């Protein structure tokens, strides 16, 4: 018998109103391993600056489930027929619900520490700052040939400590999650949920459209978090015409793969969304106070993992917690924001002095007292431009850059950049590919271009054969803004 | 978080030779060691791999490896060094005169990808390897590689 979505309960959400849930979702939400997300703040220490930003990964996960289902309900093919049936919607809803189940304490703050293990920990503030300088110089040097610009449809399957890969591991290992899904939704392939979460489009072409709804420039994750972050931070950067945007979603088979996009009428709506997202990042996440708090927390988290006294687990221990998670082995449930705060207080300066560099001791002391390092006077460089070369010239003239180059020992530097879109025009994309293979076959080009289309926002006119990315459409502001970015370098006094 | 791109330096640590982007075999070597290191939990960059002509391949990594940075001293962590040692061990594990180091790395990385990323059943792996990479004809050496990938685990 075909599965039909039937709601059995509802949860009141401050952003979306009532979110209806099915039985399978209700039972998963009731599991302690899901409820763990209630103890993970979405925006780390942002609430120390925007006091309302107390929202959690728990409510964000419910929100993503809700939004991805709205997208699925509105997604039609070029003949106007609804694309997904109820079984597919349920699969998507589960992926939305579980997409952050592997997240870390303080979210990306801790995740970045578990990922950042290639180089030695800086032994001093000077060394730390030298790494920052190195990063800035290489970024400006690489410019448009930065591989990141072309890293489309990133599947994190090969990055074991990425929260998406951890999440996929939780779903595959947790007996309760599997039992509940198999019991109510035997048609659901757990590997499909994991692929949607990890952004893997290579294993199963049939879920291409689903992966895009969760992993592209216009995905349910981004839509929920910009609305949620704005609501809770009290800012207005989450505003855009969601309803109209949903009505313009369309899917088309292109070279054998389902590509999700928007009709031409939706171009300005996507532009509006991307601009909102840009402001959400530059004004909230990259706020001068938020960014230093998060940097301090990141540096202290690194210390926690290294100290014998702390119970912050090493990577392999963390994975073993997940593998053996059950009612009697609940260590993974304790790996939340609470672990960070309790360890911050449990560790004394005496535990650190002589073992860790002085700036780490100061970070510890400041965090214990809810204090941040202050931006120095003239300690901020901000520039928005479509010319990296111009920005770098400006930066090199700035005092703080020269302080950084001269190896300041009592300052810490934070460098950030953010653009409007990751899309590249086709002409630029082809130029970059030529540097890799001057005689690239059409088949190979199509393979790379497919991922570019899957990740970007594609404009699909149901009456026409060809499709193109937003940045290749002159009706979009993004065709002009695609290479504009905001570059920020700040200098903070370490006291 | 550090966004350091240190691909050439990683190559030098393992092969004790300077990376040459114009050399096809060097490009293959770098792709495969980066794939294996990444799967051992050593963060070489936010690279995504998919199966290509020479096994797991990342376009972004290929582009990043084009750039050469002169006179840069990269101090790798203890974990990274453990990873490099493991790669050297894996390379040494091949039977001499069967596959050269490039083919052997392709064999290891492709099998790992088929098993852990494509999630093929165990008994399909070797057959699928021969389909994907017909130049890897030596069944015994392929079986040996299959055993070796069991040792590609998280390093901490």
XYZ file of C-alpha atoms in Angstrom:
651
model
C 0.000 0.000 0.000
C 1.343 3.498 -0.821
C 2.512 5.543 2.124
C 0.628 8.748 2.858
C 1.833 11.525 5.111
C -0.418 11.635 8.167
C 0.178 14.044 10.987
C -0.242 12.892 14.569
C 0.956 15.925 16.522
C 2.240 19.457 16.198
C 4.973 21.610 17.720
C 4.747 25.378 18.041
C 7.750 27.100 16.512
C 8.393 30.861 16.933
C 9.436 31.232 13.285
C 7.055 29.021 11.291
C 4.080 28.624 13.610
C 2.745 25.116 14.097
C 4.901 22.386 12.588
C 2.939 19.183 12.042
C 4.751 15.910 12.579
C 4.159 12.303 11.544
C 4.469 9.290 13.853
C 7.958 8.391 12.657
C 9.109 11.967 13.288
C 7.416 12.118 16.694
C 9.233 9.025 17.881
C 12.593 10.243 16.608
C 12.085 13.664 18.197
C 11.411 11.920 21.519
C 14.746 10.094 21.457
C 17.440 11.450 23.799
C 19.918 11.471 20.903
C 17.676 13.935 19.077
C 16.831 15.924 22.175
C 20.582 16.405 22.629
C 20.196 19.131 19.986
C 18.320 21.210 22.562
C 21.672 21.731 24.258
C 23.487 22.946 21.157
C 23.147 26.647 20.479
C 22.762 27.386 16.767
C 25.005 30.435 16.867
C 27.572 29.525 19.525
C 28.322 32.640 21.617
C 26.321 35.076 19.498
C 23.828 35.396 22.369
C 26.526 37.243 24.323
C 26.147 40.026 21.767
C 22.602 39.562 20.463
C 20.936 38.390 23.682
C 17.950 36.831 21.952
C 20.083 34.458 19.872
C 19.378 31.543 22.206
C 17.919 29.302 19.530
C 19.085 25.742 19.310
C 19.911 23.136 16.684
C 16.783 21.326 17.891
C 14.356 23.975 16.723
C 16.422 24.625 13.605
C 16.167 20.906 12.710
C 12.371 21.042 13.046
C 12.399 24.180 10.948
C 14.475 22.619 8.177
C 12.136 19.636 8.083
C 9.216 22.031 7.707
C 10.857 24.133 5.003
C 12.123 21.216 2.929
C 8.621 19.772 2.957
C 7.177 23.102 1.805
C 9.709 23.076 -1.029
C 8.748 19.490 -1.885
C 5.031 20.349 -1.867
C 5.616 23.252 -4.237
C 8.138 21.656 -6.551
C 6.637 20.939 -9.965
C 8.072 19.677 -13.200
C 7.974 21.699 -16.393
C 4.470 20.339 -17.141
C 3.169 21.680 -13.852
C 2.922 18.266 -12.183
C 3.921 17.915 -8.510
C 7.259 16.166 -8.490
C 7.427 14.255 -5.198
C 5.022 11.660 -3.819
C 4.405 11.180 -0.099
C 7.116 8.536 0.301
C 9.679 10.895 -1.167
C 8.412 13.737 0.962
C 8.798 11.590 4.077
C 12.371 10.718 3.102
C 13.117 14.411 2.644
C 11.452 15.326 5.914
C 13.582 12.772 7.748
C 16.734 14.130 6.125
C 15.736 17.660 7.143
C 14.959 16.565 10.686
C 18.210 14.661 11.105
C 20.582 16.845 9.096
C 22.279 18.336 12.172
C 22.115 15.357 14.495
C 25.899 15.082 14.404
C 26.589 18.682 15.351
C 29.061 19.771 17.944
C 29.003 21.801 21.168
C 28.864 25.478 20.178
C 28.194 24.219 16.642
C 30.830 25.337 14.114
C 33.170 26.674 16.810
C 33.973 23.165 18.045
C 33.639 21.539 14.642
C 36.389 23.715 13.227
C 38.710 22.570 16.015
C 38.074 18.880 15.328
C 38.774 19.532 11.659
C 41.829 21.736 12.060
C 44.586 19.208 12.753
C 47.015 19.580 9.881
C 49.445 21.985 11.441
C 51.070 22.299 14.827
C 49.310 24.376 17.421
C 50.916 27.819 17.569
C 53.228 28.016 20.567
C 52.676 31.738 20.937
C 50.374 34.521 19.885
C 53.002 35.648 17.406
C 52.914 32.274 15.685
C 49.123 32.281 15.661
C 49.105 35.698 14.018
C 51.724 34.611 11.523
C 49.336 31.862 10.409
C 46.604 34.473 9.985
C 48.942 36.578 7.850
C 49.913 33.566 5.794
C 46.266 32.726 5.202
C 45.482 36.286 4.069
C 48.416 36.454 1.675
C 47.675 33.103 0.111
C 43.989 33.898 -0.285
C 44.705 37.110 -2.113
C 47.413 35.443 -4.113
C 45.147 32.599 -5.228
C 42.219 34.875 -6.043
C 39.907 33.460 -8.639
C 41.907 30.276 -8.969
C 41.029 29.328 -5.412
C 39.817 25.767 -5.533
C 37.091 26.654 -3.074
C 35.404 28.691 -5.805
C 34.865 25.566 -7.814
C 34.174 23.037 -5.083
C 30.554 22.376 -5.961
C 28.193 19.836 -4.394
C 30.689 19.095 -1.682
C 30.152 15.648 -0.301
C 31.724 15.435 3.113
C 31.895 11.637 3.123
C 35.705 11.797 3.016
C 35.946 14.174 5.978
C 35.247 11.898 8.951
C 34.921 14.653 11.569
C 32.609 16.949 9.594
C 29.297 17.276 11.408
C 27.428 15.901 8.368
C 29.607 12.794 8.277
C 29.226 12.404 12.028
C 25.477 12.805 11.547
C 25.433 10.072 8.910
C 27.357 7.867 11.343
C 24.806 8.522 14.106
C 21.949 7.570 11.780
C 23.668 4.370 10.618
C 24.766 3.302 14.120
C 21.839 4.275 16.319
C 19.588 1.255 16.739
C 16.599 3.305 17.875
C 16.650 5.617 14.844
C 16.938 2.665 12.468
C 14.234 0.707 14.247
C 11.775 3.618 14.130
C 12.434 4.371 10.462
C 12.236 0.706 9.421
C 9.073 0.254 11.407
C 7.077 3.114 9.903
C 8.920 3.739 6.657
C 10.360 0.479 5.339
C 10.591 2.119 1.897
C 13.246 4.539 3.175
C 16.849 3.632 2.448
C 19.019 4.866 5.330
C 21.847 5.438 2.833
C 19.618 7.882 0.955
C 19.039 9.911 4.134
C 22.782 9.955 4.727
C 23.555 10.960 1.144
C 21.062 13.812 1.292
C 22.636 15.005 4.540
C 26.217 14.621 3.286
C 25.491 16.160 -0.114
C 26.466 13.049 -2.044
C 25.050 13.164 -5.584
C 27.368 10.471 -6.930
C 25.828 7.295 -5.535
C 22.168 7.538 -6.526
C 20.951 9.761 -9.371
C 17.334 9.229 -8.254
C 17.787 11.498 -5.238
C 19.518 14.327 -7.091
C 16.610 16.748 -6.632
C 16.347 15.868 -2.942
C 20.041 16.485 -2.353
C 19.726 19.890 -3.976
C 16.831 20.866 -1.714
C 19.141 20.271 1.257
C 22.515 21.186 -0.291
C 22.614 24.114 -2.632
C 22.566 27.907 -2.627
C 18.804 27.731 -2.261
C 18.365 24.964 0.287
C 16.048 24.397 3.219
C 18.922 24.665 5.684
C 19.839 28.208 4.595
C 16.228 29.331 4.322
C 15.445 28.266 7.864
C 18.581 29.568 9.461
C 18.437 33.046 8.011
C 14.820 33.397 9.077
C 15.554 31.929 12.499
C 18.777 33.832 13.096
C 17.000 37.110 12.254
C 14.021 36.341 14.495
C 16.149 35.490 17.489
C 18.886 38.066 17.040
C 16.257 40.780 16.610
C 17.631 41.851 13.233
C 15.735 42.153 9.959
C 18.139 40.320 7.682
C 15.942 37.265 7.321
C 13.238 38.960 5.304
C 12.403 37.731 1.849
C 9.346 36.539 -0.102
C 9.370 32.886 0.842
C 5.859 32.082 -0.348
C 6.393 33.518 -3.828
C 9.792 31.877 -4.049
C 8.292 28.470 -3.294
C 5.647 28.937 -5.986
C 8.382 29.475 -8.560
C 10.307 26.299 -7.846
C 10.586 23.969 -10.808
C 12.497 20.790 -11.675
C 13.716 19.675 -15.074
C 15.563 16.655 -16.385
C 18.809 17.933 -17.833
C 21.265 15.507 -19.434
C 19.635 12.698 -17.480
C 19.742 14.389 -14.060
C 16.932 16.173 -12.210
C 17.909 19.789 -11.720
C 15.963 21.995 -9.305
C 15.679 25.648 -10.146
C 13.365 28.614 -10.306
C 11.285 30.055 -13.119
C 12.369 33.417 -14.503
C 9.712 35.140 -12.365
C 11.628 33.923 -9.314
C 14.918 35.618 -10.186
C 14.371 38.762 -8.095
C 13.131 36.617 -5.197
C 16.335 34.589 -5.181
C 18.364 37.782 -5.440
C 16.511 39.104 -2.413
C 17.191 35.895 -0.495
C 20.916 35.883 -1.305
C 21.278 39.536 -0.339
C 19.496 38.875 2.970
C 21.845 35.986 3.584
C 24.860 38.163 2.848
C 23.721 40.764 5.384
C 22.881 38.099 7.930
C 26.471 36.910 7.750
C 28.248 40.239 7.580
C 26.177 41.994 10.254
C 25.577 39.188 12.747
C 28.011 36.287 12.342
C 30.901 38.545 11.351
C 30.029 41.247 13.883
C 33.179 42.472 15.614
C 32.124 41.193 19.046
C 30.659 37.907 17.849
C 33.723 37.022 15.814
C 36.188 37.549 18.655
C 34.054 35.620 21.141
C 33.865 32.721 18.707
C 37.614 32.889 18.031
C 38.339 32.817 21.763
C 35.976 29.887 22.265
C 37.582 28.040 19.351
C 41.075 28.504 20.738
C 39.983 27.371 24.178
C 38.211 24.331 22.733
C 41.491 23.266 21.142
C 43.024 23.388 24.603
C 40.203 21.304 26.038
C 40.789 18.496 23.579
C 44.503 18.457 24.339
C 44.397 18.650 28.108
C 44.403 15.346 29.959
C 42.260 16.817 32.702
C 39.390 17.690 30.368
C 36.860 15.067 29.269
C 36.524 16.585 25.816
C 37.014 13.480 23.694
C 39.640 12.930 21.032
C 38.268 12.170 17.580
C 38.416 8.394 17.888
C 36.867 8.477 21.380
C 34.024 10.638 20.090
C 33.337 8.097 17.363
C 33.373 5.288 19.903
C 30.778 7.176 21.965
C 28.522 7.205 18.909
C 29.146 3.565 18.074
C 28.238 2.331 21.512
C 25.483 4.841 22.221
C 22.499 3.260 23.941
C 20.569 3.667 27.199
C 23.512 2.413 29.252
C 26.252 4.257 27.324
C 25.168 7.843 27.069
C 28.480 9.693 26.848
C 27.492 11.127 23.466
C 24.475 12.813 25.035
C 26.858 14.795 27.235
C 28.781 16.178 24.256
C 26.874 19.464 24.199
C 27.392 23.119 25.057
C 27.223 22.044 28.696
C 30.516 20.170 28.234
C 32.209 23.406 27.158
C 30.871 25.544 30.006
C 31.480 22.981 32.718
C 35.051 22.462 31.528
C 35.662 26.202 31.305
C 34.877 26.462 35.006
C 36.496 23.203 36.086
C 39.881 24.174 34.659
C 41.833 26.735 36.661
C 44.575 29.082 35.522
C 47.020 26.905 37.462
C 46.101 23.966 35.178
C 47.151 26.061 32.188
C 50.076 28.174 33.323
C 53.359 26.788 32.080
C 51.554 24.284 29.861
C 49.678 26.551 27.487
C 50.787 29.869 25.946
C 49.912 33.002 27.893
C 47.275 34.142 25.408
C 45.337 30.925 26.057
C 45.406 31.598 29.792
C 44.050 35.088 29.095
C 41.323 33.679 26.858
C 40.313 31.281 29.620
C 40.225 34.060 32.181
C 38.216 36.376 29.939
C 35.666 33.750 28.960
C 35.141 32.815 32.596
C 34.247 36.467 33.204
C 32.159 36.878 30.023
C 34.695 39.328 28.644
C 35.958 39.737 25.106
C 39.217 41.129 23.788
C 38.556 44.657 22.567
C 39.116 45.988 19.084
C 41.994 48.462 19.161
C 41.454 52.020 18.022
C 41.886 51.983 14.205
C 41.826 48.226 14.556
C 39.342 47.459 11.831
C 39.725 47.189 8.065
C 36.549 46.615 6.057
C 36.247 46.810 2.324
C 33.604 45.634 -0.132
C 34.691 45.349 -3.715
C 34.597 43.195 -6.841
C 38.354 43.609 -7.201
C 40.492 41.473 -4.926
C 43.614 43.200 -6.204
C 42.250 46.605 -5.218
C 41.298 45.375 -1.746
C 44.712 43.836 -1.188
C 46.396 47.096 -2.157
C 44.171 48.937 0.331
C 44.833 46.342 3.004
C 48.587 46.553 2.614
C 48.382 50.281 3.314
C 46.362 49.782 6.510
C 48.138 50.151 9.853
C 46.710 46.977 11.288
C 48.052 44.933 8.402
C 51.504 46.315 9.012
C 51.176 45.620 12.737
C 50.309 42.047 11.804
C 53.299 41.802 9.474
C 55.582 43.207 12.137
C 54.595 40.417 14.519
C 52.602 42.138 17.261
C 52.835 40.062 20.436
C 49.921 41.504 22.392
C 47.248 41.561 19.695
C 45.162 38.891 18.070
C 43.878 39.162 14.502
C 40.707 37.867 12.944
C 40.256 37.760 9.176
C 36.883 37.146 7.513
C 35.401 37.433 4.046
C 31.974 36.901 2.578
C 30.406 37.256 -0.840
C 26.872 37.067 -2.171
C 27.112 33.793 -4.028
C 29.499 30.921 -4.723
C 28.398 30.785 -8.336
C 30.774 31.544 -11.152
C 29.690 32.567 -14.645
C 30.113 29.836 -17.211
C 32.846 31.753 -19.019
C 34.979 31.995 -15.861
C 34.247 28.377 -14.958
C 35.440 27.174 -18.365
C 38.569 29.288 -18.078
C 39.444 27.707 -14.739
C 38.812 24.204 -16.061
C 41.171 24.870 -18.954
C 43.984 25.335 -16.450
C 43.392 21.745 -15.342
C 42.975 20.182 -18.771
C 43.382 22.161 -21.972
C 41.748 19.394 -24.017
C 38.882 18.527 -21.715
C 36.310 16.304 -23.385
C 32.723 17.495 -23.496
C 31.657 14.527 -21.353
C 34.090 15.528 -18.625
C 33.067 19.168 -18.809
C 29.402 18.167 -18.517
C 30.193 16.178 -15.377
C 31.793 19.176 -13.667
C 29.196 21.585 -14.961
C 26.417 19.353 -13.661
C 27.678 19.833 -10.115
C 27.930 23.560 -10.724
C 24.281 23.562 -11.770
C 23.191 21.330 -8.908
C 24.726 23.626 -6.328
C 23.781 26.964 -7.821
C 20.366 28.425 -8.491
C 19.325 27.435 -11.970
C 16.881 29.474 -14.023
C 14.493 27.129 -15.791
C 12.054 28.456 -18.325
C 9.553 25.602 -18.776
C 9.138 26.598 -22.437
C 12.829 26.454 -23.265
C 15.351 23.663 -23.504
C 18.482 25.281 -22.148
C 19.022 26.183 -18.524
C 21.502 28.514 -16.931
C 22.730 29.657 -13.576
C 21.501 32.810 -11.903
C 24.876 34.504 -12.436
C 24.628 33.872 -16.175
C 21.237 35.567 -16.375
C 21.432 39.351 -16.904
C 18.058 39.763 -15.194
C 19.729 38.854 -11.907
C 21.675 41.264 -9.730
C 24.021 38.356 -9.065
C 25.276 38.564 -12.654
C 26.919 41.796 -11.442
C 27.572 40.953 -7.792
C 29.020 37.455 -8.129
C 32.572 38.564 -7.569
C 31.859 41.204 -4.940
C 32.936 40.414 -1.443
C 33.325 42.041 1.924
C 36.784 41.665 3.446
C 37.367 42.250 7.136
C 40.527 42.284 9.200
C 40.330 43.214 12.857
C 42.923 43.681 15.554
C 42.082 42.979 19.183
C 44.064 43.798 22.299
C 44.893 40.680 24.287
C 44.562 41.625 27.958
C 40.100 27.679 11.769
C 43.173 27.518 9.640
C 42.405 27.369 5.954
C 45.954 26.535 5.142
C 46.538 24.958 1.789
C 49.725 22.960 2.146
C 49.350 20.376 -0.579
C 52.804 20.719 -2.049
C 54.390 20.597 1.354
C 52.432 17.423 2.147
C 53.674 15.903 -1.100
C 57.253 16.704 -0.199
C 56.909 15.176 3.285
C 55.782 11.872 1.797
C 57.803 11.572 -1.400
C 60.822 13.712 -0.495
C 60.489 15.286 -3.915
C 59.096 18.590 -5.105
C 55.638 18.432 -6.595
C 55.443 19.173 -10.283
C 51.980 20.081 -11.517
C 53.052 19.453 -15.122
C 53.817 15.841 -14.244
C 50.648 13.759 -14.590
C 51.878 11.091 -12.195
C 52.600 13.665 -9.496
C 49.048 14.960 -9.840
C 47.684 11.441 -9.449
C 49.910 10.795 -6.435
C 48.801 13.984 -4.730
C 45.115 13.267 -5.328
C 45.369 9.787 -3.852
C 47.403 10.698 -0.793
C 45.098 13.642 -0.112
C 42.093 11.328 -0.378
C 43.600 8.785 1.987
C 44.808 11.410 4.478
C 41.382 13.031 4.450
C 39.743 9.711 5.203
C 42.155 9.209 8.079
C 40.755 12.394 9.570
C 43.663 14.631 8.613
C 42.217 17.816 7.284
C 44.031 18.659 4.067
C 41.198 20.964 2.993
C 37.475 21.048 2.362
C 37.773 18.789 -0.675
C 35.123 16.563 -2.090
C 36.154 13.494 -4.083
C 34.336 11.604 -6.779
C 35.424 8.666 -8.890
C 37.309 9.686 -11.995
C 39.580 8.074 -14.550
C 42.430 7.631 -12.048
C 40.329 6.920 -8.964
C 39.028 9.413 -6.361
C 39.584 12.922 -7.620
C 38.898 16.447 -6.422
C 38.799 19.229 -8.995
C 39.195 21.873 -6.302
C 42.295 20.166 -4.981
C 43.755 19.997 -8.476
C 43.281 23.728 -8.846
C 44.707 24.517 -5.423
C 47.782 22.435 -6.166
C 48.625 24.576 -9.190
C 49.895 27.397 -7.045
C 53.395 27.331 -5.717
C 54.350 29.292 -2.628
C 58.027 29.944 -2.304
C 60.017 29.648 0.912
C 57.259 28.612 3.202
C 57.859 26.566 6.285
C 54.825 24.565 7.294
C 54.973 22.942 10.710
C 52.817 19.895 10.547
C 51.161 18.479 13.623
C 52.010 15.144 15.236
C 48.757 13.741 13.862
C 49.664 14.846 10.342
C 53.087 13.227 10.632
C 51.462 9.987 11.766
C 49.317 10.183 8.645
C 52.321 10.745 6.401
C 54.080 7.750 7.975
C 51.013 5.645 7.398
C 50.933 6.616 3.723
C 54.599 5.706 3.357
C 53.847 2.380 5.010
C 50.991 1.753 2.604
C 53.187 2.544 -0.386
C 55.880 0.171 0.895
C 53.321 -2.579 1.307
C 52.964 -3.117 -2.458
C 54.696 -5.992 -4.151
C 57.601 -4.545 -6.079
C 57.441 -4.908 -9.877
C 53.700 -5.545 -9.946
C 52.226 -2.049 -9.764
C 54.316 1.088 -9.531
C 53.519 3.433 -6.661
C 51.046 5.441 -8.741
C 48.968 2.424 -9.802
C 49.149 1.021 -6.274
C 47.845 4.273 -4.797
C 45.078 4.327 -7.400
C 44.211 0.766 -6.428
C 44.088 1.514 -2.696
C 42.149 4.747 -3.048
C 39.642 3.343 -5.549
C 38.919 0.297 -3.397
C 38.501 2.505 -0.350
C 36.101 4.752 -2.235
C 34.069 1.831 -3.589
C 33.798 0.326 -0.124
C 33.230 3.351 2.079
C 31.750 6.018 -0.167
C 29.912 4.023 -2.837
C 29.144 1.457 -0.116
C 29.381 -1.527 -2.430
C 29.008 -4.971 -0.869
C 32.325 -6.618 0.022
C 32.075 -9.341 -2.617
C 31.492 -6.804 -5.417
C 34.522 -4.658 -4.714
C 37.196 -6.459 -6.682
C 34.958 -7.039 -9.704
C 33.965 -3.429 -9.741
C 37.593 -2.363 -9.418
C 38.447 -4.295 -12.568
C 35.582 -2.627 -14.421
C 36.515 0.867 -13.226
C 40.235 0.375 -13.705
C 41.020 -2.349 -16.250
C 44.751 -1.595 -16.028
C 44.738 -3.042 -12.497
C 44.846 -6.607 -13.813
C 46.717 -8.367 -11.054
C 44.062 -10.066 -8.943
C 46.458 -11.063 -6.163
C 47.777 -7.556 -5.773
C 44.236 -6.198 -5.776
C 43.327 -8.600 -2.971
C 46.371 -7.413 -1.086
C 45.264 -3.804 -1.528
C 41.803 -4.709 -0.252
C 43.375 -6.031 2.953
C 45.549 -2.928 3.257
C 42.626 -0.501 3.170
C 41.370 -2.011 6.420
C 44.242 -0.181 8.045
C 43.060 3.229 6.763
C 41.513 4.417 10.012
C 41.042 7.625 11.944
C 44.352 8.954 13.224
C 44.410 11.097 16.339
